[in-house]
Tab-separated table of C-alpha atoms and ligand atoms in Angstrom:
chain	number	residue	atom	x	y	z
A	6	MET	CA	-22.108	0.345	-30.121
A	7	LEU	CA	-20.096	-2.951	-29.024
A	8	ALA	CA	-18.712	-1.513	-25.644
A	9	ILE	CA	-15.376	-4.026	-23.796
A	10	ARG	CA	-14.556	-4.030	-20.520
A	11	LEU	CA	-11.934	-6.303	-18.521
A	12	SER	CA	-13.788	-7.099	-15.892
A	13	ARG	CA	-13.729	-7.955	-11.869
A	14	PRO	CA	-10.812	-9.312	-9.874
A	15	VAL	CA	-9.538	-12.604	-10.397
A	16	SER	CA	-10.620	-13.601	-7.091
A	17	GLN	CA	-14.270	-13.366	-8.252
A	18	LEU	CA	-13.013	-15.691	-12.129
A	19	PRO	CA	-13.962	-19.272	-12.408
A	20	GLY	CA	-10.342	-20.644	-13.901
A	21	LYS	CA	-7.998	-18.913	-15.946
A	22	THR	CA	-10.194	-16.489	-17.405
A	23	LEU	CA	-10.789	-12.913	-17.707
A	24	SER	CA	-14.396	-11.631	-18.214
A	25	VAL	CA	-15.269	-8.951	-20.759
A	26	CYS	CA	-18.584	-7.448	-19.709
A	27	ASP	CA	-20.541	-6.036	-22.891
A	28	ARG	CA	-22.055	-2.356	-21.742
A	29	ALA	CA	-24.431	-2.328	-24.062
A	30	ASN	CA	-26.630	-5.921	-23.185
A	31	GLY	CA	-25.448	-6.345	-20.155
A	32	THR	CA	-23.975	-9.978	-21.182
A	33	ARG	CA	-20.427	-11.682	-20.399
A	34	GLN	CA	-18.286	-13.519	-22.126
A	35	SER	CA	-14.915	-14.865	-20.905
A	36	LEU	CA	-11.604	-14.726	-23.029
A	37	LEU	CA	-9.213	-17.399	-22.325
A	38	PHE	CA	-5.353	-17.544	-21.643
A	39	SER	CA	-3.364	-20.498	-22.138
A	40	SER	CA	0.423	-18.833	-20.324
A	41	ALA	CA	0.403	-20.142	-17.001
A	42	SER	CA	3.018	-17.430	-16.181
A	43	PHE	CA	0.312	-14.398	-17.490
A	44	ILE	CA	-2.138	-16.067	-15.050
A	45	ARG	CA	0.246	-16.700	-12.104
A	46	MET	CA	1.373	-12.604	-11.561
A	47	SER	CA	0.763	-13.032	-7.396
A	48	ARG	CA	3.827	-14.950	-6.466
A	49	ARG	CA	6.784	-13.533	-8.819
A	50	THR	CA	10.208	-15.377	-8.003
A	51	TYR	CA	13.047	-13.211	-7.881
A	52	ALA	CA	16.055	-14.015	-9.581
A	53	GLY	CA	19.623	-12.276	-8.803
A	54	GLU	CA	22.039	-12.819	-5.702
A	55	VAL	CA	21.205	-10.974	-2.441
A	56	ASP	CA	23.528	-9.790	-0.003
A	57	PRO	CA	24.403	-11.154	3.467
A	58	VAL	CA	21.711	-10.041	5.920
A	59	GLY	CA	24.256	-9.862	8.624
A	60	SER	CA	23.010	-7.946	11.774
A	61	LYS	CA	21.844	-5.541	8.970
A	62	ALA	CA	19.256	-3.048	11.064
A	63	VAL	CA	15.572	-2.306	9.840
A	64	LEU	CA	12.982	-0.629	10.519
A	65	VAL	CA	9.621	-0.860	9.251
A	66	THR	CA	6.725	1.332	10.650
A	67	GLY	CA	3.438	0.440	11.365
A	68	CYS	CA	4.108	-2.912	12.724
A	69	ASP	CA	1.126	-3.434	14.452
A	70	SER	CA	-1.214	-5.305	11.640
A	71	GLY	CA	-1.206	-6.354	7.958
A	72	PHE	CA	1.958	-6.412	6.458
A	73	GLY	CA	3.552	-4.195	8.450
A	74	PHE	CA	3.577	-7.006	11.346
A	75	SER	CA	4.379	-10.372	9.240
A	76	LEU	CA	7.490	-7.952	7.849
A	77	ALA	CA	8.541	-7.593	11.010
A	78	LYS	CA	8.199	-11.500	11.583
A	79	HIS	CA	9.913	-12.386	8.359
A	80	LEU	CA	12.713	-10.036	8.458
A	81	HIS	CA	13.333	-11.242	11.973
A	82	SER	CA	13.272	-14.814	10.639
A	83	LYS	CA	15.608	-13.764	7.823
A	84	GLY	CA	18.544	-12.516	10.470
A	85	PHE	CA	17.840	-8.628	10.652
A	86	LEU	CA	18.332	-6.922	13.538
A	87	VAL	CA	14.356	-4.964	12.891
A	88	PHE	CA	13.063	-2.245	14.647
A	89	ALA	CA	8.436	-2.336	14.543
A	90	GLY	CA	7.209	0.404	15.333
A	91	CYS	CA	3.924	0.613	16.543
A	92	LEU	CA	1.127	2.693	16.191
A	93	MET	CA	-0.363	1.568	19.729
A	94	LYS	CA	2.817	0.115	21.206
A	95	ASP	CA	1.370	2.022	24.468
A	96	LYS	CA	-2.168	0.243	24.285
A	97	GLY	CA	-0.704	-2.669	24.159
A	98	HIS	CA	-1.952	-3.996	20.940
A	99	ASP	CA	-2.566	-7.319	20.171
A	100	GLY	CA	-0.053	-7.299	17.246
A	101	VAL	CA	2.406	-5.810	19.248
A	102	LYS	CA	2.126	-8.007	22.479
A	103	GLU	CA	3.241	-11.254	19.898
A	104	LEU	CA	5.623	-9.775	18.513
A	105	ASP	CA	7.211	-8.842	21.786
A	106	SER	CA	6.239	-12.676	23.026
A	107	LEU	CA	9.309	-14.001	19.959
A	108	LYS	CA	11.293	-12.038	23.385
A	109	SER	CA	14.355	-11.900	20.773
A	110	ASP	CA	16.907	-9.399	21.599
A	111	ARG	CA	16.630	-8.665	17.509
A	112	LEU	CA	13.145	-7.794	17.610
A	113	ARG	CA	12.524	-4.449	19.180
A	114	THR	CA	8.767	-3.036	18.758
A	115	ILE	CA	8.838	0.588	19.103
A	116	GLN	CA	5.812	3.515	20.215
A	117	LEU	CA	5.514	5.135	16.281
A	118	ASN	CA	2.879	7.228	15.208
A	119	VAL	CA	4.504	8.528	11.862
A	120	CYS	CA	2.568	11.857	12.369
A	121	SER	CA	3.955	12.581	15.029
A	122	SER	CA	7.535	14.300	15.109
A	123	GLU	CA	8.647	13.408	18.991
A	124	GLU	CA	7.592	9.983	18.724
A	125	VAL	CA	9.854	10.019	15.126
A	126	GLU	CA	12.912	11.919	16.939
A	127	LYS	CA	12.353	9.314	19.838
A	128	ALA	CA	12.696	6.044	17.484
A	129	VAL	CA	15.764	8.015	16.060
A	130	GLU	CA	17.499	8.441	19.230
A	131	ILE	CA	16.776	4.150	20.006
A	132	VAL	CA	17.601	3.091	17.077
A	133	HIS	CA	20.867	5.271	17.113
A	134	SER	CA	21.689	3.571	21.100
A	135	SER	CA	20.767	0.437	19.697
A	136	LEU	CA	22.879	0.057	17.011
A	137	LYS	CA	26.593	-1.122	18.036
A	138	ASP	CA	28.167	1.422	15.414
A	139	PRO	CA	25.681	4.397	14.570
A	140	GLU	CA	28.521	5.627	12.225
A	141	LYS	CA	27.872	2.729	9.561
A	142	GLY	CA	24.121	3.340	9.980
A	143	MET	CA	21.053	1.637	9.666
A	144	TRP	CA	20.321	-0.537	6.685
A	145	GLY	CA	16.721	-0.534	5.817
A	146	LEU	CA	13.639	1.866	6.170
A	147	VAL	CA	10.405	0.314	5.454
A	148	ASN	CA	7.845	3.099	5.151
A	149	ASN	CA	4.561	1.332	5.347
A	150	ALA	CA	1.698	2.232	8.104
A	151	GLY	CA	-0.827	3.724	6.064
A	152	ILE	CA	-5.065	4.285	6.493
A	153	SER	CA	-7.178	4.396	3.946
A	154	THR	CA	-10.664	5.844	2.841
A	155	PHE	CA	-13.351	5.883	-0.206
A	156	GLY	CA	-15.919	8.406	-1.229
A	157	GLU	CA	-15.999	10.063	-4.284
A	158	VAL	CA	-14.564	14.093	-4.304
A	159	GLU	CA	-17.853	15.525	-3.338
A	160	PHE	CA	-18.713	12.923	-0.382
A	161	THR	CA	-15.141	13.822	1.176
A	162	SER	CA	-14.423	15.808	3.624
A	163	MET	CA	-10.983	18.464	3.820
A	164	GLU	CA	-10.547	16.805	7.751
A	165	THR	CA	-10.673	13.438	5.668
A	166	TYR	CA	-8.051	14.458	3.117
A	167	LYS	CA	-5.589	15.789	5.622
A	168	GLN	CA	-6.286	12.959	7.746
A	169	VAL	CA	-5.187	10.121	5.214
A	170	ALA	CA	-2.261	12.595	3.863
A	171	GLU	CA	-1.105	13.045	6.980
A	172	VAL	CA	-0.187	9.189	7.763
A	173	ASN	CA	0.253	8.055	3.951
A	174	LEU	CA	2.410	11.747	3.008
A	175	TRP	CA	3.404	13.197	5.464
A	176	GLY	CA	4.800	10.204	7.991
A	177	THR	CA	6.454	8.847	4.676
A	178	VAL	CA	8.381	12.034	3.619
A	179	ARG	CA	8.673	12.648	7.984
A	180	MET	CA	9.902	9.422	8.406
A	181	THR	CA	12.276	9.324	5.562
A	182	LYS	CA	13.700	11.969	6.329
A	183	SER	CA	14.466	11.645	10.046
A	184	PHE	CA	16.242	8.193	8.915
A	185	LEU	CA	17.797	9.629	5.996
A	186	PRO	CA	21.113	10.088	7.828
A	187	LEU	CA	21.766	6.812	9.033
A	188	ILE	CA	20.688	5.488	5.988
A	189	ARG	CA	23.217	7.079	4.215
A	190	ARG	CA	25.811	5.663	6.164
A	191	ALA	CA	25.074	2.462	6.009
A	192	LYS	CA	24.384	3.021	1.799
A	193	GLY	CA	21.446	1.422	2.481
A	194	ARG	CA	17.684	0.957	1.230
A	195	VAL	CA	14.421	3.067	1.334
A	196	VAL	CA	11.614	0.585	0.583
A	197	ASN	CA	7.750	3.262	0.515
A	198	ILE	CA	5.073	1.210	0.287
A	199	SER	CA	2.519	2.510	-2.301
A	200	SER	CA	-0.200	0.806	-4.228
A	201	MET	CA	-1.757	0.442	-7.522
A	202	LEU	CA	-3.335	3.444	-6.482
A	203	GLY	CA	-0.432	5.332	-7.057
A	204	ARG	CA	-0.395	4.761	-10.435
A	205	MET	CA	-3.696	4.621	-11.288
A	206	ALA	CA	-6.676	6.922	-10.165
A	207	ASN	CA	-10.087	4.907	-9.398
A	208	PRO	CA	-13.538	6.304	-8.832
A	209	ALA	CA	-14.503	7.197	-4.965
A	210	ARG	CA	-10.644	6.569	-3.944
A	211	SER	CA	-9.760	10.101	-4.202
A	212	PRO	CA	-8.454	10.556	-0.390
A	213	TYR	CA	-6.302	7.582	-1.253
A	214	CYS	CA	-5.012	8.077	-4.688
A	215	ILE	CA	-3.719	11.572	-4.017
A	216	THR	CA	-1.406	10.490	-1.328
A	217	LYS	CA	-0.211	7.193	-3.073
A	218	PHE	CA	0.845	8.859	-6.260
A	219	GLY	CA	2.602	11.788	-3.948
A	220	VAL	CA	4.562	8.760	-2.027
A	221	GLU	CA	5.142	7.577	-5.329
A	222	ALA	CA	6.180	11.272	-6.967
A	223	PHE	CA	8.829	11.586	-3.328
A	224	SER	CA	10.122	7.820	-4.051
A	225	ASP	CA	11.253	9.175	-6.912
A	226	CYS	CA	12.818	12.475	-6.430
A	227	LEU	CA	14.221	10.438	-3.665
A	228	ARG	CA	15.765	7.945	-5.746
A	229	TYR	CA	17.433	10.320	-8.386
A	230	GLU	CA	19.121	11.950	-5.126
A	231	MET	CA	20.362	9.515	-3.694
A	232	HIS	CA	21.873	7.410	-6.944
A	233	PRO	CA	24.932	9.244	-6.267
A	234	LEU	CA	24.717	8.414	-2.511
A	235	GLY	CA	24.606	4.449	-2.981
A	236	VAL	CA	21.162	4.663	-1.437
A	237	LYS	CA	18.821	2.480	-3.333
A	238	VAL	CA	14.766	3.464	-3.358
A	239	SER	CA	12.460	0.953	-3.820
A	240	ILE	CA	8.296	1.398	-4.408
A	241	VAL	CA	6.378	-1.660	-3.748
A	242	GLU	CA	3.115	-1.425	-5.289
A	243	PRO	CA	0.316	-4.076	-3.794
A	244	GLY	CA	-2.540	-4.276	-5.304
A	245	ASN	CA	-5.786	-5.808	-3.647
A	246	PHE	CA	-4.682	-7.421	-0.091
A	247	ILE	CA	-7.904	-5.524	2.230
A	248	ALA	CA	-9.228	-9.729	2.919
A	249	ALA	CA	-6.063	-10.035	4.397
A	250	THR	CA	-4.997	-7.402	6.226
A	251	SER	CA	-6.956	-4.616	8.562
A	252	LEU	CA	-6.924	-1.568	6.189
A	253	TYR	CA	-11.192	-1.667	5.421
A	254	SER	CA	-13.874	-4.364	7.826
A	255	PRO	CA	-17.221	-4.657	7.093
A	256	GLU	CA	-17.403	-2.751	10.489
A	257	SER	CA	-14.932	0.156	9.205
A	258	ILE	CA	-17.212	0.513	5.942
A	259	LYS	CA	-20.237	1.432	7.672
A	260	ALA	CA	-18.353	3.477	10.327
A	261	ILE	CA	-16.970	5.898	7.371
A	262	ALA	CA	-20.374	5.527	5.555
A	263	LYS	CA	-22.130	6.673	8.456
A	264	LYS	CA	-19.844	9.297	9.108
A	265	MET	CA	-19.699	10.355	5.670
A	266	TRP	CA	-23.404	10.654	5.268
A	267	ASP	CA	-24.393	12.796	8.163
A	268	GLU	CA	-21.628	15.874	7.312
A	269	LEU	CA	-22.962	15.509	3.886
A	270	PRO	CA	-24.035	19.115	2.926
A	271	GLU	CA	-27.576	19.096	2.670
A	272	VAL	CA	-27.079	20.264	-1.276
A	273	VAL	CA	-24.617	16.734	-2.176
A	274	ARG	CA	-26.963	14.455	0.122
A	275	ARG	CA	-30.011	15.757	-1.554
A	276	ASP	CA	-28.556	15.884	-5.592
A	277	TYR	CA	-27.281	12.501	-5.170
A	278	GLY	CA	-29.739	10.772	-2.538
A	279	LYS	CA	-30.165	7.834	-0.362
A	280	LYS	CA	-30.127	5.277	-2.822
A	281	TYR	CA	-27.074	6.305	-5.403
A	282	PHE	CA	-24.855	6.729	-1.879
A	283	ASP	CA	-25.660	2.999	-0.306
A	284	GLU	CA	-25.168	1.649	-4.304
A	285	ARG	CA	-21.726	3.046	-3.917
A	286	ILE	CA	-21.451	2.193	-0.412
A	287	ALA	CA	-21.784	-2.003	-1.570
A	288	LYS	CA	-19.532	-1.487	-4.081
A	289	MET	CA	-17.233	-0.962	-1.793
A	290	GLU	CA	-17.929	-3.828	-0.373
A	291	THR	CA	-17.758	-5.947	-2.413
A	292	TYR	CA	-14.200	-4.315	-3.702
A	293	CYS	CA	-12.982	-5.545	0.016
A	294	LYS	CA	-14.256	-8.953	-0.176
A	295	SER	CA	-12.661	-9.304	-3.023
A	296	GLY	CA	-9.098	-8.756	-1.809
A	297	SER	CA	-6.079	-11.661	-2.122
A	298	THR	CA	-5.937	-13.474	1.361
A	299	ASP	CA	-1.819	-14.316	0.886
A	300	THR	CA	0.469	-11.019	1.653
A	301	SER	CA	3.664	-12.960	0.353
A	302	PRO	CA	3.750	-11.299	-2.750
A	303	VAL	CA	3.859	-8.329	-0.861
A	304	ILE	CA	6.089	-10.122	1.730
A	305	ASP	CA	8.959	-10.878	-0.435
A	306	ALA	CA	8.829	-8.257	-2.546
A	307	VAL	CA	9.866	-5.942	-0.001
A	308	THR	CA	12.836	-8.839	1.507
A	309	HIS	CA	14.085	-8.489	-2.154
A	310	ALA	CA	14.417	-4.693	-2.249
A	311	LEU	CA	16.089	-4.813	0.846
A	312	THR	CA	18.466	-7.578	0.439
A	313	ALA	CA	19.026	-8.133	-3.666
A	314	ALA	CA	22.043	-6.479	-4.993
A	315	THR	CA	20.562	-4.833	-7.644
A	316	PRO	CA	16.758	-4.277	-5.951
A	317	TYR	CA	13.796	-2.815	-8.516
A	318	THR	CA	12.728	0.571	-8.778
A	319	ARG	CA	9.054	-0.660	-8.784
A	320	TYR	CA	6.888	-4.076	-7.362
A	321	HIS	CA	4.015	-5.131	-8.536
A	322	PRO	CA	2.607	-7.939	-6.259
A	323	MET	CA	-0.194	-8.276	-7.213
A	324	ASP	CA	-2.910	-10.966	-9.401
A	325	TYR	CA	-3.305	-10.542	-13.567
A	326	TYR	CA	-6.537	-8.605	-13.405
A	327	TRP	CA	-5.354	-5.706	-11.488
A	328	TRP	CA	-1.820	-6.392	-13.451
A	329	LEU	CA	-2.789	-5.624	-16.646
A	330	ARG	CA	-5.838	-2.954	-15.475
A	331	MET	CA	-2.558	-0.893	-14.361
A	332	GLN	CA	-0.436	-1.864	-18.105
A	333	ILE	CA	-3.330	-0.960	-19.559
A	334	MET	CA	-4.352	2.526	-17.620
A	335	THR	CA	-0.562	3.162	-17.474
A	336	HIS	CA	0.315	2.960	-21.117
A	337	LEU	CA	-2.424	3.453	-23.120
A	338	PRO	CA	-4.663	6.754	-24.142
A	339	GLY	CA	-6.658	7.473	-21.408
A	340	ALA	CA	-9.561	7.957	-23.915
A	341	VAL	CA	-9.086	3.630	-24.321
A	342	SER	CA	-8.315	3.098	-20.619
A	343	ASP	CA	-10.924	4.901	-19.513
A	344	ARG	CA	-13.369	3.514	-22.227
A	345	LEU	CA	-12.641	0.620	-20.828
A	346	TYR	CA	-12.189	0.055	-17.619
A	347	ILE	CA	-14.530	3.964	-15.866
A	348	TYR	CA	-17.146	4.407	-18.293
B	500	LIG	N1	-4.104	-3.986	2.231
B	500	LIG	C1	-4.051	-3.520	0.962
B	500	LIG	O1	-4.481	-4.096	-0.178
B	500	LIG	C2	-3.456	-2.645	0.178
B	500	LIG	C3	-2.953	-2.155	-0.454
B	500	LIG	C4	-2.027	-1.665	-1.223
B	500	LIG	C5	-1.709	-1.032	-0.304
B	500	LIG	N2	-1.342	-1.237	0.876
B	500	LIG	C6	-0.792	-0.349	1.252
B	500	LIG	O2	0.128	-1.089	2.371
B	500	LIG	C7	0.653	-0.641	4.157
B	500	LIG	C8	0.311	-1.178	4.703
B	500	LIG	O3	-1.680	-1.713	5.627
B	500	LIG	P1	-1.725	-2.968	5.109
B	500	LIG	O4	-2.632	-2.920	4.192
B	500	LIG	O5	-1.003	-3.484	5.717
B	500	LIG	O6	-3.385	-2.406	6.361
B	500	LIG	P2	-3.603	-2.214	8.113
B	500	LIG	O7	-3.161	-3.904	8.341
B	500	LIG	O8	-4.371	-1.381	8.219
B	500	LIG	O9	-1.665	-2.004	8.495
B	500	LIG	C9	-1.754	-0.735	8.706
B	500	LIG	C10	-0.628	-0.145	9.955
B	500	LIG	O10	-0.022	1.075	10.105
B	500	LIG	C11	-0.409	1.885	11.297
B	500	LIG	N3	-0.430	2.774	10.963
B	500	LIG	C12	-1.904	3.651	10.968
B	500	LIG	N4	-1.724	5.477	11.368
B	500	LIG	C13	-0.636	5.232	11.450
B	500	LIG	C14	-0.048	6.275	12.112
B	500	LIG	N5	-0.162	7.238	12.169
B	500	LIG	N6	1.616	6.267	12.674
B	500	LIG	C15	1.924	4.538	12.563
B	500	LIG	N7	1.568	3.845	12.023
B	500	LIG	C16	0.211	3.696	11.643
B	500	LIG	C17	-1.876	0.568	10.980
B	500	LIG	O11	-2.476	0.273	13.069
B	500	LIG	P3	-3.209	0.367	13.664
B	500	LIG	O12	-3.741	-1.186	13.488
B	500	LIG	O13	-2.834	0.401	14.970
B	500	LIG	O14	-4.283	1.374	13.348
B	500	LIG	C18	-1.536	-0.493	10.724
B	500	LIG	O15	-1.002	-1.450	11.663
B	500	LIG	C19	-0.135	0.491	4.239
B	500	LIG	O16	1.003	1.479	3.449
B	500	LIG	C20	-1.553	0.925	2.455
B	500	LIG	O17	-1.684	1.817	2.161
B	500	LIG	C21	-2.479	-1.611	0.960
């Protein structure tokens, strides 16, 4: 039987093609797409007027590296008063040093572990005491801090599930609840960085997917509740930008894999075997090498969510392969999308 699967991210494809794989005989064919706009999904230009930034204050979490680091600099360059929450400020992280080296009174790094209620409350105090008129509130909160891991359900410990959720999901909830009084006063914005994996699941990504699906549900509930109060809530769902951020590195994948194998229950180790395990790790390494190196689509999306008069509910900064896959996975029956992409 001929089973066709739309395959592999754009970075691995030559030119304007989609590759399809005939799983029955292992051959590949290419589909040509003539529409340039369809191909160029990654750098979207947003229409619409933006509010003047003035000295609006925003807080971004996870600014030591990756999207958060770039966002802090970009929002500062747009004229925002930026509070850059950094996990490793106390430990002198290079990213924090670089942000501090700008020596701007509109960019302030603060020690902020989103898992720590004390540090979050301290951050609220710092922002409150730094605002000219705290009764006018803080304009924007960008919940960006996150961690990731991988591994089949049977390879993943309960400890790992909880660790990832503590940062990605409960950290987002904790930060949002703590800053909402200030955001409500400004009738401002909450921007939550989810992921394409918050809309569609993937094998071997359950510890990450469940947290991002949670962020999506939380954001939707919050958006409904905040609408009458004038606060706008947006979700940004980046595709694969791993090559551009510190979410994974070859070293971290090796370290995660070693710990996982060492801690596997004997029955799981025996049933799956080391060969299968190593193949899965190799697949993850390949995925990580395929990511986009240009974070500007994500930065543009967050900036639009913070500045546009009518920000979007969801932003999809990702290449066309992942965009198309997400549409199919979220709109077609599971029997079809599973057959196309998973089996
Ligand atoms: N990169 C992608 O392909 C991709 C795709 C979709 C979604 N995302 C999401 O984008 C967001 C940013 O990730 P990124 O890709 O930019 O990776 P990143 O470079 O690793 O950035 C994540 C940041 O969060 C910080 N962080 C980790 N735990 C924290 C905690 N408990 N409290 C506060 N900060 C913490 C990290 O600090 P340290 O560096 O000091 O550890 C790091 O600065 C995450 O929510 C991620 O899930 C990324």
